[in-house]
Each structure stands twice: as structure tokens, then as C-alpha cells.
Coordinates of C-alpha atoms in Angstrom, one line a residue:
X253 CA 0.0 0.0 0.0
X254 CA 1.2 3.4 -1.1
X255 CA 2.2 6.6 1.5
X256 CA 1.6 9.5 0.8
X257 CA 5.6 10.0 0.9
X258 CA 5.3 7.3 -2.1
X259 CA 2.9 8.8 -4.3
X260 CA 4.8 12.6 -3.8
X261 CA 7.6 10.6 -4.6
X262 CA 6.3 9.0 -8.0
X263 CA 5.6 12.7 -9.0
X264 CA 9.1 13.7 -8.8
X265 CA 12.2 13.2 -10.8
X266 CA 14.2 11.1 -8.9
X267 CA 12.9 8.2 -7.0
X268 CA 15.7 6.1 -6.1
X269 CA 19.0 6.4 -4.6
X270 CA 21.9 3.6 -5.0
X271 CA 24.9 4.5 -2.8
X272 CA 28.3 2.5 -3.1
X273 CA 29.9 0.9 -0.2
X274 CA 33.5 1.6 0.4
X275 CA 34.3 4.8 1.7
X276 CA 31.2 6.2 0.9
X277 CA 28.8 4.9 3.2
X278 CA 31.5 3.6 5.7
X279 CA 35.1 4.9 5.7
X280 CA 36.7 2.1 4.6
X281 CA 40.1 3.2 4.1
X282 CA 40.3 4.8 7.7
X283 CA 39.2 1.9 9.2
X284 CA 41.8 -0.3 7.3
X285 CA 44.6 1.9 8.2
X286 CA 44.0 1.9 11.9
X287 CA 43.4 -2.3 11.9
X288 CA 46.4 -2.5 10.1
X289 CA 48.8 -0.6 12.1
X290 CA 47.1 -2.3 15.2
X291 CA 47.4 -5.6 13.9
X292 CA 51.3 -4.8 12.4
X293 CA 51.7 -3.5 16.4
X294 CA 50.5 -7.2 17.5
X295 CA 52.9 -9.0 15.5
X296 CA 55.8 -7.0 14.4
X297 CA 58.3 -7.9 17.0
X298 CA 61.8 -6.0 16.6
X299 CA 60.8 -4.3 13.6
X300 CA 58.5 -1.1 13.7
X301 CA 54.9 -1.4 13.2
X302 CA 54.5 1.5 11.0
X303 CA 57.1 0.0 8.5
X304 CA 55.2 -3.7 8.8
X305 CA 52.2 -1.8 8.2
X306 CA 53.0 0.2 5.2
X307 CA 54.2 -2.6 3.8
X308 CA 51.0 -5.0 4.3
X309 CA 49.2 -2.0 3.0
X310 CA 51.1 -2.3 -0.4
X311 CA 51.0 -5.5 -1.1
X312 CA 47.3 -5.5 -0.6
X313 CA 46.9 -2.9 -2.6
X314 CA 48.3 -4.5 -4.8
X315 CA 47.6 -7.9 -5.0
X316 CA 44.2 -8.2 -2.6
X317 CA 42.9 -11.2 -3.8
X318 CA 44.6 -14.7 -4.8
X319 CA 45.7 -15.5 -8.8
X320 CA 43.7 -18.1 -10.5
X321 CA 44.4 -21.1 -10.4
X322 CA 46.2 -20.7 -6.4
X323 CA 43.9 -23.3 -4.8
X324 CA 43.7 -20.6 -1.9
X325 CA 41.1 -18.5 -0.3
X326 CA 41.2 -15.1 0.6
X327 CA 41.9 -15.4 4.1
X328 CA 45.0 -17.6 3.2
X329 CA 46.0 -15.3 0.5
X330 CA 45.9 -12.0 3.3
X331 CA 47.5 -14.3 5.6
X332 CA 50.7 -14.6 3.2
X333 CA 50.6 -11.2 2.4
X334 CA 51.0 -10.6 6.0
X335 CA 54.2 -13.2 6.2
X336 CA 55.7 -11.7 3.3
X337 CA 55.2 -7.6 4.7
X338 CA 56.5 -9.2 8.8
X339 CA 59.4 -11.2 6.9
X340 CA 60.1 -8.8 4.3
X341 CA 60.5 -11.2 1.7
X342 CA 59.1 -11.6 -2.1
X343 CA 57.8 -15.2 -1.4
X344 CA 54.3 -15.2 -2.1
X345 CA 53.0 -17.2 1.2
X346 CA 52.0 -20.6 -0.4
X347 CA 55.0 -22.8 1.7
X348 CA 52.6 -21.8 4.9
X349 CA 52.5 -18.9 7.2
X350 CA 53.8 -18.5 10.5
X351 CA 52.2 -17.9 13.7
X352 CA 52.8 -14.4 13.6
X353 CA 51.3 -14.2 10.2
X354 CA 48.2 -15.9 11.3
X355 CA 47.9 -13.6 14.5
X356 CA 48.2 -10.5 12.7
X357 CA 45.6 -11.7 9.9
X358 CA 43.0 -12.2 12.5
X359 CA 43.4 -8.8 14.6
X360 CA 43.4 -6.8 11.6
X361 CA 40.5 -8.9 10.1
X362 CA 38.8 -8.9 13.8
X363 CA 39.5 -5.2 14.1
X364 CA 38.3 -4.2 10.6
X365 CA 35.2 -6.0 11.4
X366 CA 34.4 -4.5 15.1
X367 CA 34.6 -0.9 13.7
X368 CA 32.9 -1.3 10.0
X369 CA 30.0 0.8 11.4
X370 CA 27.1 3.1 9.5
X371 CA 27.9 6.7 11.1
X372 CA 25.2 7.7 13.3
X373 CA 24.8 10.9 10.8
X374 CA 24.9 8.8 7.7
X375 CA 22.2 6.2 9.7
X376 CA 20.2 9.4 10.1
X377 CA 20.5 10.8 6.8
X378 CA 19.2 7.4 4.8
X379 CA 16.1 6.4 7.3
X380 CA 15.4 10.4 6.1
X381 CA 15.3 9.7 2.8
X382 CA 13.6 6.4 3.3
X383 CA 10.9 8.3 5.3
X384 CA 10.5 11.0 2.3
X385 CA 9.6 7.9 -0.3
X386 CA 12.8 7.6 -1.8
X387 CA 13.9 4.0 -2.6
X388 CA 17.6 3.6 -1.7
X389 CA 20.1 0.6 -1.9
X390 CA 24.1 -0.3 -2.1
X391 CA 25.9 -1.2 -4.8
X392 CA 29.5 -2.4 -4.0
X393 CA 32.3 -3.9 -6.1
X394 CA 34.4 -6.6 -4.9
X395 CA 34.9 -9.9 -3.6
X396 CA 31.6 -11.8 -2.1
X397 CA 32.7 -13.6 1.0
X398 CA 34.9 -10.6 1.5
X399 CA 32.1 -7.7 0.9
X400 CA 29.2 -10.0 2.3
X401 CA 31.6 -9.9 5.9
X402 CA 31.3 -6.0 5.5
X403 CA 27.4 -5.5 4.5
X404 CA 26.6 -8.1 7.8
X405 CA 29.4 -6.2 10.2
X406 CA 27.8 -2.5 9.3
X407 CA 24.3 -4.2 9.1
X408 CA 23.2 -2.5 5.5
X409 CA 20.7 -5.9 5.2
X410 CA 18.8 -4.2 8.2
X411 CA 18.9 -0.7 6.9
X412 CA 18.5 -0.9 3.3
X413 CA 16.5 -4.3 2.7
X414 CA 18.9 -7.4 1.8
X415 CA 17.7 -7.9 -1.4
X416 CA 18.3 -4.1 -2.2
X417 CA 22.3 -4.6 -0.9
X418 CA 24.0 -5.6 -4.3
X419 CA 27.3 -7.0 -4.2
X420 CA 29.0 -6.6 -7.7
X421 CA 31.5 -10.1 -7.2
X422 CA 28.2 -12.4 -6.8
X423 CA 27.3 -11.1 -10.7
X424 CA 28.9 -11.5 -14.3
X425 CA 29.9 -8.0 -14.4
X426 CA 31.4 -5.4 -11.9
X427 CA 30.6 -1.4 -11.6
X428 CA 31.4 0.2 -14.3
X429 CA 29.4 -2.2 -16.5
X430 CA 26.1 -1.4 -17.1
X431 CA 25.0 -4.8 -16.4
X432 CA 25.0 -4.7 -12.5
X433 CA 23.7 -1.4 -12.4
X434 CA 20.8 -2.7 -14.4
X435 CA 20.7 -5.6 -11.4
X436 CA 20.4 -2.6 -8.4
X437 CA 17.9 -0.6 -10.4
X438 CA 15.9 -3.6 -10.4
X439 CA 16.4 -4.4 -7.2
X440 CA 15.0 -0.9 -5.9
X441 CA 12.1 -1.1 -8.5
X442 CA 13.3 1.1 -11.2
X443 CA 14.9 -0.9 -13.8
X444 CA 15.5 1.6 -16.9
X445 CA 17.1 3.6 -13.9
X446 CA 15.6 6.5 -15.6
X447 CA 14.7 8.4 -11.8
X448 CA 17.6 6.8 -10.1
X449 CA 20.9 8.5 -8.7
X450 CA 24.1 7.0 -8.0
X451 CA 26.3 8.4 -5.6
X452 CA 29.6 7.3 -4.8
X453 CA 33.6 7.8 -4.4
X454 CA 35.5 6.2 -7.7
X455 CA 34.8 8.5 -10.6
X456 CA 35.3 5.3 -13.1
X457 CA 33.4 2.7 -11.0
X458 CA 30.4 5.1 -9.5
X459 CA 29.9 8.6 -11.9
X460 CA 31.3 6.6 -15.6
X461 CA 29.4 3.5 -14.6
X462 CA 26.2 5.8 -13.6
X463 CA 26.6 7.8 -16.5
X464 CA 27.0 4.5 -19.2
X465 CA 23.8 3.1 -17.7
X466 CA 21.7 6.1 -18.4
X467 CA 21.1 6.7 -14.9
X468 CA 19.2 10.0 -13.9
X469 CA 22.0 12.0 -12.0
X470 CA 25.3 10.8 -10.5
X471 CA 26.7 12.2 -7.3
X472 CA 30.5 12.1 -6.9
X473 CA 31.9 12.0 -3.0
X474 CA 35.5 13.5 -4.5
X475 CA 38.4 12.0 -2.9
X476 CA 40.5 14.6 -0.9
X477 CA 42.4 16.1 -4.1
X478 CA 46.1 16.4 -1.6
X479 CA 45.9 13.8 0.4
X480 CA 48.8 14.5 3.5
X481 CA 51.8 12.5 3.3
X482 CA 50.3 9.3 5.3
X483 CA 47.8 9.0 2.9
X484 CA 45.3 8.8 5.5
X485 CA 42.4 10.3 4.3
X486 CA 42.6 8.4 0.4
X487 CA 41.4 5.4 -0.7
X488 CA 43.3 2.4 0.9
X489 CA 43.0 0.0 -2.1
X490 CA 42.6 2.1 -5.2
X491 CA 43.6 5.0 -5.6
X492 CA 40.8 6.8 -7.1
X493 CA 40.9 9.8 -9.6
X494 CA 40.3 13.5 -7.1
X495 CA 39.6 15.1 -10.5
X496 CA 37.7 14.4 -13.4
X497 CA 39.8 13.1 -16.6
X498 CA 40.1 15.2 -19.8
X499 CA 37.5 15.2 -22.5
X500 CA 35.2 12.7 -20.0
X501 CA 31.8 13.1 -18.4
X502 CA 31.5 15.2 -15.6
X503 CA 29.6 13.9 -12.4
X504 CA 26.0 16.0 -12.2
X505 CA 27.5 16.9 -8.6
X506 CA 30.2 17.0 -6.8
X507 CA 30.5 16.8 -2.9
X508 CA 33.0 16.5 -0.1
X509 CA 30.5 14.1 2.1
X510 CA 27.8 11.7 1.2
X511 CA 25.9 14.1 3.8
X512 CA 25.1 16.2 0.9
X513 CA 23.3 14.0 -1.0
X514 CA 19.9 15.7 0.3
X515 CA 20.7 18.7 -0.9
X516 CA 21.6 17.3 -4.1
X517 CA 17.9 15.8 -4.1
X518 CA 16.5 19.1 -3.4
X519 CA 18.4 20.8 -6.6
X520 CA 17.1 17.6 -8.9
X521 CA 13.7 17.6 -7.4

């Protein structure tokens, strides 16, 4: 049965909201950096945590998930990445990790876990759209078991409606195809995604894949464009573009905060 919230809502241009995952909605990379470091702390011994952690951090960045055909899992895959950034060494992990591998692979996966948490604000900000009619749902890229471990630990099933949390790695096709945006416009209702808005932090993944679907309006959440020396405040795994390339598409906004989104709405009406 329809509110009157819905049937305002069917009058107006934009009806649903798909928000990506990562450092968007949760601040992925922040969270990360601080597991990391405590985990590096744990198990580092002699050798400075900072240095363990920067180099865990590279080598995930690098190489996060395990080559086909490896025969391992992603947990045993981080686990020798973790060996290889205590040890120092090129080995990839296979001949077996130590116990100080495995100990640091569980606090930082423990810790990344415990604090992968909706803001209060952000909470606030989608149960206020949901309560103005608006139909809103996630879209993330990445691996399922590992994505699946963030949606339950931040609790976007309860929030958004499980089968409105899409995770790109249990489809053919990741963001930027148009396929799986196709998938999370259907999901929310609105399959030619025609009144729907995308809003996330990777210009290729979030505002090119929004824009290539023929999405209504695509909200960019720019990364910081100087991020300080640590890195601290940019994107952990990939680097994403803080300006938008030559001769491409430009986003229909672009904020500093998925806070802004509302007022986004307001301007698209």
C-alpha cells in the first residue's frame, strides 16, 4: 500500500538512490589503516609497526585477492601477504604462514570487522530519505565472502533491505558495466534507472558507470584532491581519480560528504 511519501515521490524526478559501499557509506580506508597498524603492532616484534604496516598495506593494494588457479582462499592469500610484509620477503605465502602471520591476519581482520559501522549521521540521513519515499540501496564492487563480511558487520541488510544490498563479485559484471547497475535498479524497483541516482567515491566505478547506464543524475563523493603525506584520508585499495579526466563526463555533482546528498535531491527535485 502506497504513503503519501510514495505517491509525492512517483511525481518527482528522482525516486531512487543507490549508494556505493566503500568509503562512501562507511570509511573504509580509515578503518583499514588503523586495523592495520594495530594488527602490524600485535605481531611485528623488533621491527616497527609503521614499517610492517605500510608494507602490508602495499602488497594488498596491490595484490588483494589470490591469482587463478592458487587453490587458496582469501583469508589464506591475506594471511601470506601478511608473512611476506613481517618477513620482508618476495615469497608469495603458499609454503605456509607463521604464527605471527596468522595472529596479525586475524586482529586486523577482527578489528576491521568490530569498527565497519554506518555513522550515526549517515544512519540518520538514509532512514530520512527512506521516510520521504525515496527507494535507496548499495551497490558495491568486490569480492563476495569478502564484501558479504562488511554488509553483515555495518548491518546495510537491516537498513537498506537485503535484497536491495548488491554485491558486484556475486554477478557476471562489476561497476562500471552497465550490467549490474541494471541488477540494483531492479532491485530498488526502477529498472530503466531513468529516476535513479548513484552516488559514490570512484569516478570510473560510480559517476562513468552511472553515466554509461543512463542513470538519472550521478553524485561524486570526491576524494580529498592532496591527500597528506600518510595517505590517511585516500582510498586504501585504489587510488581513485580526485579530479575528473580530460575530455570525460562530468559527475551532475560533486560533494565532499555523502551528507550532501539531500541537498543534491532538493536541486534535482
Amino acid at each position: 500500500r502506497k504513503t503519501a511519501a510514495d505517491a509525492m515521490r512517483s511525481l518527482c524526478r528522482c525516486r531512487a538512490v543507490i549508494f556505493d559501499l566503500d568509503d562512501t557509506l562507511v570509511p573504509t580506508s580509515k578503518i583499514d589503516r588503523a586495523a592495520i597498524l594495530h594488527a602490524a603492532a600485535l605481531a611485528s616484534g623488533d621491527e616497527l609497526p609503521a614499517v610492517v604496516a605500510a608494507r602490508f598495506s602495499e602488497l594488498l593494494k596491490a595484490e588483494p585477492f589470490p591469482p587463478e588457479p592458487s587453490g587458496l582462499d582469501v583469508p589464506a592469500w591475506r594471511t601470506g601477504l601478511w608473512e611476506r610484509a613481517l618477513s620482508g620477503s618476495s615469497s608469495d605465502g603458499r609454503a605456509g604462514a607463521s604464527p605471527a602471520a596468522r595472529q596479525a591476519y586475524e586482529a586486523w581482520s577482527s578489528e576491521r570487522l568490530s569498527s565497519f559501522r554506518f555513522a550515526d549521521d549517515v544512519d540518520a540521513m538514509v532512514r530520512r530519505l527512506q521516510s520521504a519515499g525515496y527507494k535507496t540501496g548499495v551497490l558495491t564492487n568486490g569480492h563476495a565472502d569478502v564484501q558479504r563480511a562488511k554488509t553483515a558487520a555495518c548491518g546495510a541488510g537491516s537498513l537498506f533491505g537485503e535484497e536491495r544490498v548488491i554485491i558486484a563479485g556475486e554477478h557476471a559484471e562489476q561497476k562500471p558495466h552497465a550490467s549490474i547497475f541494471r541488477v540494483a535498479c531492479a532491485a530498488l524497483g526502477e529498472p530503466d534507472g531513468s529516476a535513479t541516482l548513484m552516488v559514490g567515491d570512484s569516478y570510473a566505478a560510480d559517476v562513468a558507470g552511472g553515466i554509461n547506464a543512463s542513470l538519472l543524475a550521478t553524485v561524486w563523493v570526491r576524494p580529498p584532491l592532496e591527500p597528506p603525506e600518510t595517505g590517511a584520508q585516500g582510498s586504501l585499495m585504489h587510488g581513485h581519480l580526485s579530479a575528473v579526466p580530460a575530455g570525460q563526463p562530468s559527475p551532475t555533482f560533486t560533494v565532499e560528504s555523502v551528507l550532501e546528498v539531500e541537498a543534491c535531491l532538493e536541486k534535482i527535485g
